Amino acid sequence: MPALDTNVLVRYVVKDDSGQLAAARRLIARCVGEGLSLFVPVTVTLELEWVLRASFGYVKDEVLQVLSNLFSAAELTFESERALEVALQLYREGTADFADCLHIALSAEAGEQPLWTFDKSAARVVGAQLLRTR
């Protein structure tokens, strides 16, 4: 199964470079035509969320919509998809950032909890616990 890098997904989502967008669409169409799905590593998903916010100014609701749409795309297969869905729900419902929600969800999926953190916002998420300095 072929895999996608963050920059391919960014071009596909943001549509800011017509040449790269066309190449991404051709790749996806070719793979779908061959009966292949495209693999998206969990690290690519994490980076995609960050790039959308940091480089393109997407707000939380826009990020949630993009990730939800990508997770439901039949032509894409996501690594740790269940943890990503849990992370998306935690992110939707809380104040912690997506990365922290994903760390918590992946830790839970591995059966390793709590996720100890100094981040007070992340510590409010079920599955995380605040590490105090005193």
Short mmCIF file of C-alpha atoms in Angstrom, two decimals:
data_model
loop_
_atom_site.label_atom_id
_atom_site.label_comp_id
_atom_site.label_asym_id
_atom_site.label_seq_id
_atom_site.Cartn_x
_atom_site.Cartn_y
_atom_site.Cartn_z
CA MET A 1 0.00 0.00 0.00
CA PRO A 2 1.50 3.37 -0.94
CA ALA A 3 1.69 6.06 1.74
CA LEU A 4 1.23 9.82 1.65
CA ASP A 5 3.42 12.54 3.11
CA THR A 6 2.00 15.60 4.83
CA ASN A 7 2.79 17.92 1.92
CA VAL A 8 0.64 15.86 -0.46
CA LEU A 9 -2.33 16.02 1.91
CA VAL A 10 -1.78 19.73 2.51
CA ARG A 11 -1.91 20.45 -1.23
CA TYR A 12 -5.01 18.24 -1.56
CA VAL A 13 -6.78 20.05 1.29
CA VAL A 14 -5.58 23.64 0.89
CA LYS A 15 -5.48 23.74 -2.94
CA ASP A 16 -2.87 26.50 -2.93
CA ASP A 17 -0.61 25.06 -5.65
CA SER A 18 -2.44 23.99 -8.80
CA GLY A 19 0.40 21.83 -10.11
CA GLN A 20 0.84 19.92 -6.88
CA LEU A 21 -2.91 19.65 -6.39
CA ALA A 22 -3.28 18.11 -9.86
CA ALA A 23 -0.44 15.66 -9.14
CA ALA A 24 -2.02 14.67 -5.81
CA ARG A 25 -5.40 14.14 -7.47
CA ARG A 26 -3.81 12.03 -10.24
CA LEU A 27 -2.03 9.87 -7.68
CA ILE A 28 -5.17 9.31 -5.65
CA ALA A 29 -7.24 8.56 -8.77
CA ARG A 30 -4.61 6.12 -10.06
CA CYS A 31 -4.42 4.27 -6.75
CA VAL A 32 -8.19 4.09 -6.41
CA GLY A 33 -8.40 2.86 -10.02
CA GLU A 34 -5.94 0.09 -9.14
CA GLY A 35 -7.95 -0.84 -6.06
CA LEU A 36 -5.33 0.51 -3.66
CA SER A 37 -5.92 2.68 -0.67
CA LEU A 38 -3.34 5.20 0.49
CA PHE A 39 -1.77 4.85 3.92
CA VAL A 40 -1.47 7.89 6.18
CA PRO A 41 0.97 7.48 9.10
CA VAL A 42 -0.16 8.89 12.42
CA THR A 43 2.80 11.31 12.33
CA VAL A 44 1.54 12.71 9.02
CA THR A 45 -1.89 13.30 10.54
CA LEU A 46 -0.32 15.08 13.49
CA GLU A 47 1.82 17.25 11.22
CA LEU A 48 -1.14 18.00 8.94
CA GLU A 49 -3.13 19.39 11.85
CA TRP A 50 -0.19 21.56 12.89
CA VAL A 51 0.47 22.85 9.34
CA LEU A 52 -3.19 23.74 8.80
CA ARG A 53 -3.22 25.81 12.00
CA ALA A 54 0.28 27.27 11.97
CA SER A 55 0.82 27.92 8.27
CA PHE A 56 -2.68 28.38 6.91
CA GLY A 57 -4.53 29.88 9.88
CA TYR A 58 -7.19 27.20 10.16
CA VAL A 59 -9.25 27.51 13.33
CA LYS A 60 -10.27 24.54 15.45
CA ASP A 61 -13.64 24.00 13.73
CA GLU A 62 -11.98 24.01 10.30
CA VAL A 63 -9.33 21.53 11.44
CA LEU A 64 -12.02 19.29 12.91
CA GLN A 65 -13.95 19.36 9.64
CA VAL A 66 -10.89 18.59 7.48
CA LEU A 67 -9.77 15.70 9.67
CA SER A 68 -13.29 14.28 9.92
CA ASN A 69 -13.62 14.37 6.13
CA LEU A 70 -10.25 12.72 5.61
CA PHE A 71 -10.99 9.99 8.18
CA SER A 72 -14.16 9.10 6.31
CA ALA A 73 -12.49 9.01 2.86
CA ALA A 74 -12.60 5.45 1.55
CA GLU A 75 -9.37 5.88 -0.40
CA LEU A 76 -7.34 6.63 2.76
CA THR A 77 -6.25 4.24 5.49
CA PHE A 78 -4.98 5.85 8.68
CA GLU A 79 -2.47 4.34 11.07
CA SER A 80 -4.01 4.03 14.54
CA GLU A 81 -7.34 5.13 13.12
CA ARG A 82 -9.29 4.34 16.27
CA ALA A 83 -6.89 6.43 18.39
CA LEU A 84 -7.14 9.26 15.86
CA GLU A 85 -10.93 9.19 16.11
CA VAL A 86 -10.74 9.25 19.91
CA ALA A 87 -8.23 12.12 19.76
CA LEU A 88 -10.50 14.05 17.42
CA GLN A 89 -13.41 13.62 19.83
CA LEU A 90 -11.28 14.69 22.82
CA TYR A 91 -10.09 17.71 20.85
CA ARG A 92 -13.64 18.59 19.83
CA GLU A 93 -14.89 18.45 23.42
CA GLY A 94 -12.02 20.03 25.32
CA THR A 95 -9.41 22.75 25.47
CA ALA A 96 -6.29 20.62 25.01
CA ASP A 97 -4.61 20.83 21.64
CA PHE A 98 -4.90 18.03 19.09
CA ALA A 99 -1.36 16.77 19.70
CA ASP A 100 -2.02 16.27 23.42
CA CYS A 101 -5.31 14.56 22.66
CA LEU A 102 -3.52 12.24 20.27
CA HIS A 103 -0.79 11.45 22.81
CA ILE A 104 -3.50 10.54 25.33
CA ALA A 105 -5.48 8.45 22.83
CA LEU A 106 -2.40 6.54 21.66
CA SER A 107 -1.36 5.88 25.25
CA ALA A 108 -4.84 4.57 26.04
CA GLU A 109 -4.82 2.39 22.92
CA ALA A 110 -1.51 0.89 24.12
CA GLY A 111 -3.04 0.31 27.56
CA GLU A 112 -0.57 2.70 29.16
CA GLN A 113 -2.21 5.33 31.34
CA PRO A 114 -2.19 7.89 32.69
CA LEU A 115 -0.21 10.13 30.42
CA TRP A 116 1.72 12.28 32.88
CA THR A 117 2.04 15.91 31.84
CA PHE A 118 2.94 19.35 33.12
CA ASP A 119 0.36 20.81 30.71
CA LYS A 120 -2.67 21.86 32.79
CA SER A 121 -4.97 21.90 29.77
CA ALA A 122 -3.93 18.41 28.69
CA ALA A 123 -4.28 17.17 32.27
CA ARG A 124 -8.01 17.97 32.14
CA VAL A 125 -8.48 15.28 29.49
CA VAL A 126 -9.52 11.85 30.74
CA GLY A 127 -6.47 9.63 30.54
CA ALA A 128 -3.96 12.32 31.48
CA GLN A 129 -2.74 13.41 34.84
CA LEU A 130 -0.97 16.55 35.97
CA LEU A 131 2.55 16.04 37.29
CA ARG A 132 3.06 18.56 40.05
CA THR A 133 6.40 20.08 40.93
CA ARG A 134 5.58 20.06 44.65
#
